[in-house]
């Protein structure tokens, strides 16, 4: 087969046009919210909940992560991007002096959808009840010593250690009506048919595997409904979901966006345009340092990261709809610490690193020699075989690393094998793995578990088997300090260690492309991950007036 030589000038021009279009989309002012009666939202059937149960399996459904916060209020809500501030939910105020003892003051008179009053008893019950519901509801990295009612509208929580950062604890924990849930023993068997909550919407109807119909409630908390009605519809596959939007049966997709390759078919449909946002998902390479082979040589890892042309990967795999990254902290957040130019693509520099480290090609076959084994310098690269982008990225990385004399064997494995190997790097199932995660702005500190020393496999998140006790001390201090400036300093040092030690090599962050029907949906809110996601419900709600008094330094009070 004859391969045509690419037109480099045209390719560069086309890439520049795409990047300019993306810049315009990302920086343009969001549309203003309009009063509308009905919004129709489409989901894949696999992402649709079977019931309103709040067990771990149901909670992890993509539709549940968006719908439940609309029906159930939490103590506080994550505000819209790009600030992502903590805003009033059921609590109009939270106070702490040492970040161990927290007091939450509830909005007086808020009601559940059955008209019963929400009070401190419901909050105490909810926090205790959900502590035992599995990882989906467990608060990250904290141990609660006590939860007590101080009065009808005040709850005090005492933590074992300080809860650091700019957010209070208990993110996205729904407050349940005690009179409904107090006799529930097994959440998987309790279908929660009526779904009584204090959120901005209440359930009008629910048809399993088909639809959920929500209607607006009078404002009870710090957020209020933007629409009179929301209808969430389930579709058996992506083709049916996409055709429903084109045909005008739905107005937006409720979860994720579309692949860049399908964008043109939506743009050709009258009345549809695309909203582009930076994604919540990050991609990186996990280097398995438990193998004891040449991947343990930091010079090898530096050469690998310098040889990877991320811009070429973005152009080929994502058609320009992604950006290179240099940290696992999002660049728009205050704690981001850049490493400009650290591992920019430079194939000649990558070759020099290997030359100076003594990895030569003694028989001139194009593959360098592994000094530790006297064999070819070769590594396996594990990919998730169900992820099309994984496979495409893997092929390009293989091509780019073989250009500097490192042989790459692609391992395309099933999800079961993939995650089993990642959780047990000591098993030696892979040398390098293409990995990803979506921590979001609140739990971004939680992703650092991937760097916590792991000698006994108790930390299933450390897929590199990285061991650094000095880093562990920084991680502990970052998680528990009550001083925000110190926490920021710790995070900067942690990012520097990751840059320097390279147990992981960060790659890129895809954009999210959301097609919307212009005439039906103008009130969207842009945030990382798209206009509708687990961290962004602001396309469905708006901020409600909540009077909050200011009480001095060290207290976390928020005004609308």
Coordinates of C-alpha atoms in Angstrom, one line a residue:
X1 CA 0.0 0.0 0.0
X2 CA 1.3 3.4 -0.9
X3 CA 1.1 6.0 1.8
X4 CA 0.5 9.6 0.8
X5 CA 2.9 12.2 2.3
X6 CA 0.8 14.6 4.5
X7 CA 0.6 18.2 3.6
X8 CA 2.3 19.6 6.6
X9 CA 1.4 23.3 5.9
X10 CA -2.3 22.4 5.4
X11 CA -2.3 20.2 8.6
X12 CA -0.7 23.0 10.6
X13 CA -3.2 25.6 9.3
X14 CA -6.2 23.3 9.9
X15 CA -4.9 22.5 13.5
X16 CA -4.5 26.3 14.1
X17 CA -8.1 26.9 12.9
X18 CA -9.4 24.2 15.2
X19 CA -7.5 25.6 18.2
X20 CA -8.8 29.1 17.5
X21 CA -12.4 27.8 17.2
X22 CA -12.0 26.0 20.5
X23 CA -10.5 29.1 22.2
X24 CA -13.5 31.1 21.0
X25 CA -15.9 28.5 22.4
X26 CA -14.1 28.2 25.7
X27 CA -13.8 31.9 26.4
X28 CA -17.1 33.2 25.1
X29 CA -19.7 34.6 27.6
X30 CA -22.3 32.0 28.5
X31 CA -25.8 32.6 27.4
X32 CA -28.1 34.2 29.9
X33 CA -30.8 32.1 31.6
X34 CA -34.3 32.4 30.2
X35 CA -37.5 31.4 31.9
X36 CA -38.7 28.2 30.2
X37 CA -41.4 25.7 31.0
X38 CA -39.8 22.4 30.0
X39 CA -36.4 20.9 29.5
X40 CA -36.0 17.4 28.0
X41 CA -32.8 15.6 28.8
X42 CA -31.5 12.4 27.2
X43 CA -29.4 9.6 28.8
X44 CA -28.2 6.2 27.7
X45 CA -30.3 3.4 29.3
X46 CA -27.2 1.9 30.9
X47 CA -26.7 5.2 32.8
X48 CA -30.4 5.4 34.0
X49 CA -31.2 4.4 37.6
X50 CA -33.5 1.4 38.2
X51 CA -35.1 3.2 41.2
X52 CA -34.5 6.1 43.5
X53 CA -32.6 3.9 45.9
X54 CA -29.4 5.5 47.2
X55 CA -27.3 2.3 47.5
X56 CA -23.9 2.5 46.0
X57 CA -24.7 0.8 42.7
X58 CA -27.7 3.1 42.0
X59 CA -25.8 6.2 43.2
X60 CA -23.0 5.6 40.7
X61 CA -25.3 5.7 37.7
X62 CA -24.6 8.9 35.6
X63 CA -28.2 10.0 35.6
X64 CA -28.5 9.5 39.4
X65 CA -25.5 11.8 40.0
X66 CA -27.4 14.6 38.3
X67 CA -31.0 13.8 39.2
X68 CA -30.5 13.1 42.9
X69 CA -29.1 16.5 43.8
X70 CA -32.1 18.0 42.1
X71 CA -34.5 16.1 44.4
X72 CA -32.4 15.9 47.6
X73 CA -30.7 18.9 49.1
X74 CA -27.2 18.7 50.7
X75 CA -25.8 21.0 53.3
X76 CA -23.8 23.0 50.7
X77 CA -23.5 22.9 46.9
X78 CA -20.6 23.4 44.6
X79 CA -21.1 26.7 42.8
X80 CA -20.7 27.2 39.0
X81 CA -17.4 27.4 37.3
X82 CA -14.9 28.8 37.0
X83 CA -14.9 29.8 40.7
X84 CA -16.4 26.6 42.0
X85 CA -17.2 28.2 45.4
X86 CA -19.0 26.5 48.2
X87 CA -22.6 27.9 48.3
X88 CA -25.5 27.5 50.6
X89 CA -27.6 24.4 50.3
X90 CA -29.8 23.4 53.3
X91 CA -27.2 25.2 55.5
X92 CA -27.0 28.9 55.1
X93 CA -23.8 29.1 57.2
X94 CA -21.0 26.9 58.3
X95 CA -18.4 27.8 60.9
X96 CA -15.1 26.3 62.1
X97 CA -12.1 27.6 64.0
X98 CA -9.8 24.6 63.9
X99 CA -11.4 22.7 60.9
X100 CA -12.1 19.8 63.2
X101 CA -15.3 21.1 64.8
X102 CA -17.9 22.3 62.3
X103 CA -21.3 23.9 63.0
X104 CA -23.9 24.0 60.2
X105 CA -26.8 26.4 60.6
X106 CA -29.8 25.3 58.6
X107 CA -32.3 27.5 56.7
X108 CA -35.3 27.8 59.0
X109 CA -38.6 26.5 57.6
X110 CA -37.3 24.5 54.7
X111 CA -39.6 21.6 53.9
X112 CA -39.4 18.2 52.3
X113 CA -41.7 17.5 49.3
X114 CA -44.3 16.0 51.6
X115 CA -44.5 19.4 53.5
X116 CA -42.7 18.1 56.6
X117 CA -40.1 20.5 58.1
X118 CA -36.4 19.8 57.6
X119 CA -34.6 20.1 60.9
X120 CA -31.4 19.1 62.7
X121 CA -32.7 15.7 63.5
X122 CA -32.9 14.9 59.8
X123 CA -29.3 16.1 59.2
X124 CA -27.9 14.1 62.1
X125 CA -29.8 11.0 61.0
X126 CA -28.7 11.4 57.3
X127 CA -25.0 11.8 58.1
X128 CA -25.0 8.8 60.5
X129 CA -27.2 6.6 58.2
X130 CA -25.1 7.1 55.1
X131 CA -21.8 6.6 56.7
X132 CA -22.4 2.8 56.3
X133 CA -23.6 2.8 52.6
X134 CA -20.3 2.1 50.9
X135 CA -17.6 4.1 49.1
X136 CA -20.1 6.1 47.0
X137 CA -21.3 7.9 50.2
X138 CA -18.3 7.7 52.5
X139 CA -16.7 11.1 53.0
X140 CA -13.1 11.1 51.6
X141 CA -10.2 10.9 54.0
X142 CA -12.1 11.9 57.2
X143 CA -13.2 10.2 60.3
X144 CA -16.2 11.6 62.1
X145 CA -16.1 11.4 65.9
X146 CA -19.5 12.8 66.6
X147 CA -22.6 14.3 65.0
X148 CA -24.9 16.2 67.4
X149 CA -28.0 18.4 67.3
X150 CA -27.4 21.7 69.1
X151 CA -30.8 23.1 68.5
X152 CA -33.6 22.7 65.9
X153 CA -31.6 24.3 63.2
X154 CA -27.9 23.7 64.2
X155 CA -25.8 20.6 63.8
X156 CA -22.2 20.2 65.2
X157 CA -19.8 17.7 63.6
X158 CA -16.5 16.8 65.2
X159 CA -13.8 15.2 63.0
X160 CA -10.8 13.3 64.2
X161 CA -8.5 15.5 62.1
X162 CA -8.8 18.9 60.5
X163 CA -10.5 19.1 57.1
X164 CA -8.3 21.2 54.9
X165 CA -9.0 23.2 51.8
X166 CA -11.6 25.8 50.8
X167 CA -14.6 23.5 51.2
X168 CA -16.5 22.2 54.2
X169 CA -17.0 18.5 54.6
X170 CA -19.9 16.4 53.4
X171 CA -19.9 17.2 49.7
X172 CA -23.0 15.9 47.9
X173 CA -24.4 14.0 50.9
X174 CA -28.2 14.1 50.5
X175 CA -30.3 15.1 53.6
X176 CA -33.0 12.4 53.9
X177 CA -36.3 12.7 55.8
X178 CA -35.8 10.7 59.0
X179 CA -39.5 9.7 59.1
X180 CA -39.2 7.9 55.8
X181 CA -35.8 6.3 56.2
X182 CA -35.4 5.5 59.9
X183 CA -36.8 1.9 59.6
X184 CA -34.9 1.1 56.3
X185 CA -32.3 -1.6 56.8
X186 CA -31.3 -2.6 53.3
X187 CA -31.1 0.3 50.8
X188 CA -30.9 -2.0 47.8
X189 CA -34.3 -3.4 48.6
X190 CA -35.9 0.0 49.4
X191 CA -36.9 1.4 46.0
X192 CA -37.7 4.8 47.5
X193 CA -40.7 5.1 45.2
X194 CA -41.8 8.6 46.3
X195 CA -38.3 10.0 46.6
X196 CA -39.3 12.6 49.2
X197 CA -36.5 15.3 49.4
X198 CA -36.0 19.0 50.0
X199 CA -34.4 19.8 46.6
X200 CA -35.6 22.3 44.0
X201 CA -37.6 19.7 42.2
X202 CA -39.9 16.8 43.2
X203 CA -40.7 13.6 41.4
X204 CA -43.9 13.6 39.4
X205 CA -43.4 10.2 37.8
X206 CA -40.9 7.5 37.2
X207 CA -41.1 4.8 34.6
X208 CA -38.2 2.2 34.9
X209 CA -35.8 2.2 31.9
X210 CA -37.9 4.9 30.2
X211 CA -38.3 8.3 31.9
X212 CA -38.2 10.5 35.1
X213 CA -40.4 13.5 35.3
X214 CA -39.6 16.3 37.8
X215 CA -41.6 19.4 38.6
X216 CA -40.5 22.6 40.2
X217 CA -40.9 23.3 43.9
X218 CA -41.0 26.6 45.7
X219 CA -37.4 27.6 46.7
X220 CA -36.4 25.9 50.0
X221 CA -32.7 26.2 50.1
X222 CA -29.8 28.1 48.5
X223 CA -30.7 26.9 45.0
X224 CA -34.0 27.1 43.1
X225 CA -35.4 25.4 40.0
X226 CA -34.8 27.0 36.6
X227 CA -37.5 25.2 34.8
X228 CA -41.1 24.3 35.6
X229 CA -40.6 20.8 34.5
X230 CA -37.6 18.5 33.7
X231 CA -38.1 15.2 31.7
X232 CA -35.2 12.8 31.6
X233 CA -35.5 10.1 28.9
X234 CA -33.5 6.9 28.5
X235 CA -32.4 5.5 25.1
X236 CA -31.1 2.1 24.4
X237 CA -28.0 3.2 22.5
X238 CA -26.0 6.2 21.3
X239 CA -27.5 6.2 17.8
X240 CA -31.0 6.5 19.2
X241 CA -29.9 9.2 21.7
X242 CA -28.3 11.2 19.0
X243 CA -31.2 10.9 16.6
X244 CA -33.6 12.0 19.4
X245 CA -31.7 15.3 19.7
X246 CA -31.6 15.9 16.0
X247 CA -35.3 15.2 15.7
X248 CA -36.2 17.6 18.5
X249 CA -37.3 14.9 21.0
X250 CA -34.8 16.1 23.6
X251 CA -32.9 19.4 24.1
X252 CA -29.6 18.2 25.6
X253 CA -27.7 15.1 26.6
X254 CA -27.5 14.7 30.4
X255 CA -24.1 13.1 30.6
X256 CA -20.9 13.4 28.6
X257 CA -20.7 14.9 25.2
X258 CA -20.1 13.6 21.7
X259 CA -17.0 12.4 20.0
X260 CA -15.3 15.0 17.8
X261 CA -15.8 12.7 14.8
X262 CA -19.6 13.0 15.1
X263 CA -19.7 16.8 15.6
X264 CA -20.3 17.6 11.9
X265 CA -23.5 15.6 11.8
X266 CA -24.9 17.7 14.6
X267 CA -23.8 21.0 13.1
X268 CA -25.5 20.1 9.8
X269 CA -28.8 19.8 11.7
X270 CA -30.8 23.1 11.8
X271 CA -31.3 24.5 15.3
X272 CA -28.4 22.7 16.9
X273 CA -25.1 24.2 18.0
X274 CA -22.2 22.9 20.1
X275 CA -21.0 24.1 23.5
X276 CA -17.4 23.3 24.1
X277 CA -15.9 23.1 27.7
X278 CA -12.7 21.8 29.2
X279 CA -13.2 18.3 30.4
X280 CA -13.1 16.9 33.9
X281 CA -11.1 13.8 32.8
X282 CA -7.3 13.7 32.9
X283 CA -5.1 11.1 31.1
X284 CA -1.7 10.0 32.3
X285 CA 0.8 7.1 32.1
X286 CA 1.3 4.9 35.1
X287 CA 4.9 3.6 35.3
X288 CA 5.1 0.3 37.2
X289 CA 8.0 0.8 39.5
X290 CA 7.4 -2.7 41.1
X291 CA 8.8 -4.5 38.0
X292 CA 12.4 -3.8 38.9
X293 CA 13.3 -3.4 35.2
X294 CA 14.6 -0.4 33.2
X295 CA 11.3 1.5 33.8
X296 CA 12.7 2.2 37.3
X297 CA 15.4 4.4 35.7
X298 CA 14.2 8.0 36.0
X299 CA 16.2 8.7 32.8
X300 CA 14.0 6.2 30.8
X301 CA 10.8 7.8 32.1
X302 CA 12.1 11.3 31.3
X303 CA 13.0 10.2 27.8
X304 CA 9.6 8.6 27.3
X305 CA 7.7 11.8 28.4
X306 CA 10.0 14.0 26.2
X307 CA 9.5 11.7 23.2
X308 CA 5.7 11.8 23.4
X309 CA 4.2 14.3 21.0
X310 CA 1.0 15.2 22.8
X311 CA -0.1 17.8 20.3
X312 CA 0.1 15.2 17.5
X313 CA -2.0 12.8 19.7
X314 CA -4.6 15.5 20.3
X315 CA -4.8 16.4 16.6
X316 CA -5.1 12.7 15.5
X317 CA -7.2 11.2 18.3
X318 CA -9.3 14.2 19.5
X319 CA -9.3 16.3 16.3
X320 CA -7.9 19.2 18.3
X321 CA -10.5 18.9 21.1
X322 CA -8.1 18.4 24.0
X323 CA -5.2 20.2 25.7
X324 CA -1.8 19.1 27.0
X325 CA -1.4 19.1 30.8
X326 CA 1.5 19.1 33.2
X327 CA -0.2 18.4 36.5
X328 CA -3.1 16.3 37.9
X329 CA -4.5 19.6 39.4
X330 CA -6.6 21.5 36.9
X331 CA -4.9 24.6 35.5
X332 CA -7.8 26.9 36.3
X333 CA -7.7 26.1 40.1
X334 CA -5.7 28.2 42.5
X335 CA -3.5 25.3 43.7
X336 CA -2.2 24.5 40.2
X337 CA 1.6 24.5 40.0
X338 CA 2.9 24.6 36.4
X339 CA 6.1 23.1 35.1
X340 CA 6.6 24.9 31.9
X341 CA 8.7 23.1 29.3
X342 CA 9.5 20.3 31.7
X343 CA 8.6 17.5 29.3
X344 CA 7.8 19.3 26.1
X345 CA 8.1 17.2 23.0
X346 CA 11.7 17.1 21.8
X347 CA 12.7 13.9 20.1
X348 CA 16.4 14.8 19.8
X349 CA 16.5 15.6 23.5
X350 CA 14.9 12.3 24.3
X351 CA 17.6 10.5 22.3
X352 CA 20.3 12.4 24.1
X353 CA 18.9 11.4 27.5
X354 CA 19.1 7.8 26.5
X355 CA 22.5 8.1 25.0
X356 CA 24.0 9.8 28.1
X357 CA 22.3 7.1 30.2
X358 CA 24.2 4.4 28.3
X359 CA 21.2 2.9 26.4
X360 CA 22.7 2.3 23.0
X361 CA 21.8 0.3 19.9
X362 CA 24.7 -2.1 19.7
X363 CA 23.4 -4.2 16.7
X364 CA 21.9 -1.2 14.9
X365 CA 18.5 -2.8 14.6
X366 CA 16.6 0.4 15.6
X367 CA 16.0 -0.8 19.2
X368 CA 18.3 0.2 22.1
X369 CA 19.8 -2.3 24.5
X370 CA 18.4 -2.8 28.0
X371 CA 21.5 -2.4 30.3
X372 CA 19.8 -4.4 33.1
X373 CA 19.0 -7.5 31.0
X374 CA 21.1 -7.3 27.8
X375 CA 17.9 -7.7 25.8
X376 CA 16.1 -5.2 23.7
X377 CA 14.8 -2.1 25.6
X378 CA 11.1 -3.1 25.5
X379 CA 8.1 -2.4 27.6
X380 CA 4.4 -3.3 27.6
X381 CA 1.8 -0.6 27.4
X382 CA -1.5 -1.7 28.9
X383 CA -4.7 -0.2 27.3
X384 CA -8.4 -0.6 28.0
X385 CA -9.7 -2.5 25.0
X386 CA -13.2 -1.0 25.4
X387 CA -11.8 2.6 25.2
X388 CA -11.4 3.6 21.5
X389 CA -9.3 6.6 22.5
X390 CA -7.0 4.5 24.6
X391 CA -6.3 2.2 21.7
X392 CA -5.7 5.1 19.3
X393 CA -3.4 6.9 21.8
X394 CA -1.5 3.7 22.4
X395 CA -0.7 3.2 18.8
X396 CA 0.7 6.7 18.5
X397 CA 2.7 6.4 21.7
X398 CA 4.2 3.1 20.4
X399 CA 5.1 4.8 17.2
X400 CA 6.7 7.8 18.9
X401 CA 8.7 5.8 21.4
X402 CA 10.0 3.4 18.8
X403 CA 11.4 6.4 17.0
X404 CA 13.8 6.9 19.9
X405 CA 14.7 3.1 20.1
X406 CA 12.2 1.9 22.8
X407 CA 10.1 -1.1 21.7
X408 CA 6.5 -1.0 22.9
X409 CA 4.2 -4.0 23.1
X410 CA 0.6 -3.0 23.2
X411 CA -1.6 -4.9 25.8
X412 CA -5.2 -4.4 25.0
X413 CA -7.1 -6.0 27.9
X414 CA -10.7 -6.2 29.2
X415 CA -11.9 -3.9 31.9
X416 CA -11.7 -6.7 34.5
X417 CA -8.0 -7.4 33.7
X418 CA -7.2 -3.8 33.3
X419 CA -8.4 -2.7 36.7
X420 CA -7.1 -5.9 38.4
X421 CA -3.6 -5.1 37.2
X422 CA -3.8 -1.4 38.1
X423 CA -4.8 -2.3 41.7
X424 CA -1.9 -4.8 42.0
X425 CA 1.3 -3.5 40.3
X426 CA 3.3 -6.0 42.3
X427 CA 1.7 -8.7 40.2
X428 CA 3.8 -7.4 37.3
X429 CA 1.1 -7.5 34.8
X430 CA 2.3 -4.4 32.9
X431 CA 5.3 -2.0 32.6
X432 CA 3.3 1.1 31.6
X433 CA -0.4 1.7 31.7
X434 CA -2.5 4.4 30.0
X435 CA -4.6 5.7 32.9
X436 CA -7.3 8.3 33.6
X437 CA -9.3 9.9 36.4
X438 CA -11.9 12.6 37.0
X439 CA -11.4 14.1 40.4
X440 CA -13.2 17.4 39.9
X441 CA -12.5 20.6 41.8
X442 CA -13.6 19.4 45.3
X443 CA -12.0 16.0 45.4
X444 CA -8.9 17.0 43.5
X445 CA -6.9 16.5 46.7
X446 CA -8.2 13.0 46.9
X447 CA -6.5 12.0 43.7
X448 CA -3.1 12.2 45.5
X449 CA -3.8 8.8 46.9
X450 CA -2.2 7.6 43.7
X451 CA 1.2 8.8 45.1
X452 CA 0.9 7.5 48.6
X453 CA 3.5 4.9 49.5
X454 CA 2.2 1.4 48.9
X455 CA 4.3 -1.4 50.2
X456 CA 1.6 -3.8 51.3
X457 CA -1.0 -3.3 48.5
X458 CA -3.4 -1.6 50.9
X459 CA -3.6 1.4 48.6
X460 CA -5.2 0.2 45.4
X461 CA -4.9 3.6 43.8
X462 CA -1.1 3.7 43.6
X463 CA -0.8 1.9 40.3
X464 CA 2.9 2.8 40.0
X465 CA 3.9 1.3 43.4
X466 CA 5.6 4.6 44.1
X467 CA 7.2 4.8 47.6
X468 CA 8.3 8.2 49.0
X469 CA 7.8 8.7 52.8
X470 CA 8.7 12.4 52.5
X471 CA 5.8 12.8 50.0
X472 CA 3.5 10.9 52.5
X473 CA 4.3 13.5 55.1
X474 CA 3.4 16.3 52.8
X475 CA 0.2 14.5 51.8
X476 CA -0.8 14.1 55.5
X477 CA -0.1 17.8 56.2
X478 CA -2.0 18.9 53.1
X479 CA -5.1 17.0 54.2
X480 CA -5.1 18.2 57.8
X481 CA -3.7 21.7 58.0
X482 CA -6.2 24.4 59.0
X483 CA -4.0 27.1 57.2
X484 CA -5.0 27.4 53.6
X485 CA -1.8 29.1 52.5
X486 CA 0.2 26.2 54.0
X487 CA -2.0 23.7 52.2
X488 CA -1.4 25.5 48.9
X489 CA 2.4 25.4 49.6
X490 CA 2.2 21.6 50.3
X491 CA 0.3 21.1 47.1
X492 CA 2.9 23.0 45.1
X493 CA 5.7 20.8 46.6
X494 CA 3.7 17.6 45.9
X495 CA 3.2 18.6 42.2
X496 CA 7.0 19.4 42.0
X497 CA 7.8 15.9 43.4
X498 CA 5.5 14.3 40.8
X499 CA 7.2 16.4 38.0
X500 CA 10.7 15.4 39.2
X501 CA 10.2 11.7 40.2
X502 CA 7.8 10.8 37.4
X503 CA 5.9 7.8 38.9
X504 CA 3.2 9.1 36.5
X505 CA 3.5 11.1 33.3
X506 CA 0.6 13.4 32.7
X507 CA -0.6 13.7 29.1
X508 CA -3.7 15.5 28.2
X509 CA -7.2 16.7 29.1
X510 CA -10.0 16.2 26.5
X511 CA -12.7 18.8 25.9
X512 CA -16.4 18.0 26.2
X513 CA -18.6 18.8 23.2
X514 CA -22.2 19.3 24.1
X515 CA -24.7 19.7 21.2
X516 CA -27.8 21.7 22.3
X517 CA -31.0 22.8 20.6
X518 CA -30.6 26.5 20.5
X519 CA -34.3 27.5 20.6
X520 CA -35.1 25.2 23.5
X521 CA -32.1 25.5 25.7
X522 CA -30.3 28.8 26.4
X523 CA -29.7 28.6 30.2
X524 CA -26.8 26.4 30.3
X525 CA -23.9 26.8 32.7
X526 CA -20.3 26.0 31.6
X527 CA -18.1 24.0 33.9
X528 CA -15.3 21.5 33.6
X529 CA -16.9 18.3 32.3
X530 CA -19.7 19.9 30.3
X531 CA -23.0 21.7 30.8
X532 CA -24.5 18.8 32.7
X533 CA -22.4 16.6 34.9
X534 CA -22.0 15.4 38.5
X535 CA -20.3 18.6 39.5
X536 CA -22.5 20.9 37.4
X537 CA -26.3 21.0 38.0
X538 CA -26.4 24.8 37.3
X539 CA -28.0 24.2 33.9
X540 CA -31.1 23.1 35.8
X541 CA -31.0 25.4 38.8
X542 CA -30.0 28.9 39.8
X543 CA -28.9 30.5 43.0
X544 CA -31.6 31.5 45.5
X545 CA -31.4 34.5 47.8
X546 CA -30.1 33.4 51.2
X547 CA -29.4 36.0 53.8
X548 CA -26.2 35.1 55.7
X549 CA -24.6 37.3 58.4
X550 CA -20.8 37.8 58.4
X551 CA -19.1 36.7 61.6
X552 CA -15.4 37.4 61.3
X553 CA -12.2 35.7 60.4
X554 CA -12.0 31.9 60.3
X555 CA -15.7 31.4 59.6
X556 CA -17.0 30.2 56.3
X557 CA -20.0 32.3 55.4
X558 CA -21.3 32.9 51.9
X559 CA -23.6 35.6 50.5
X560 CA -25.5 35.5 47.3

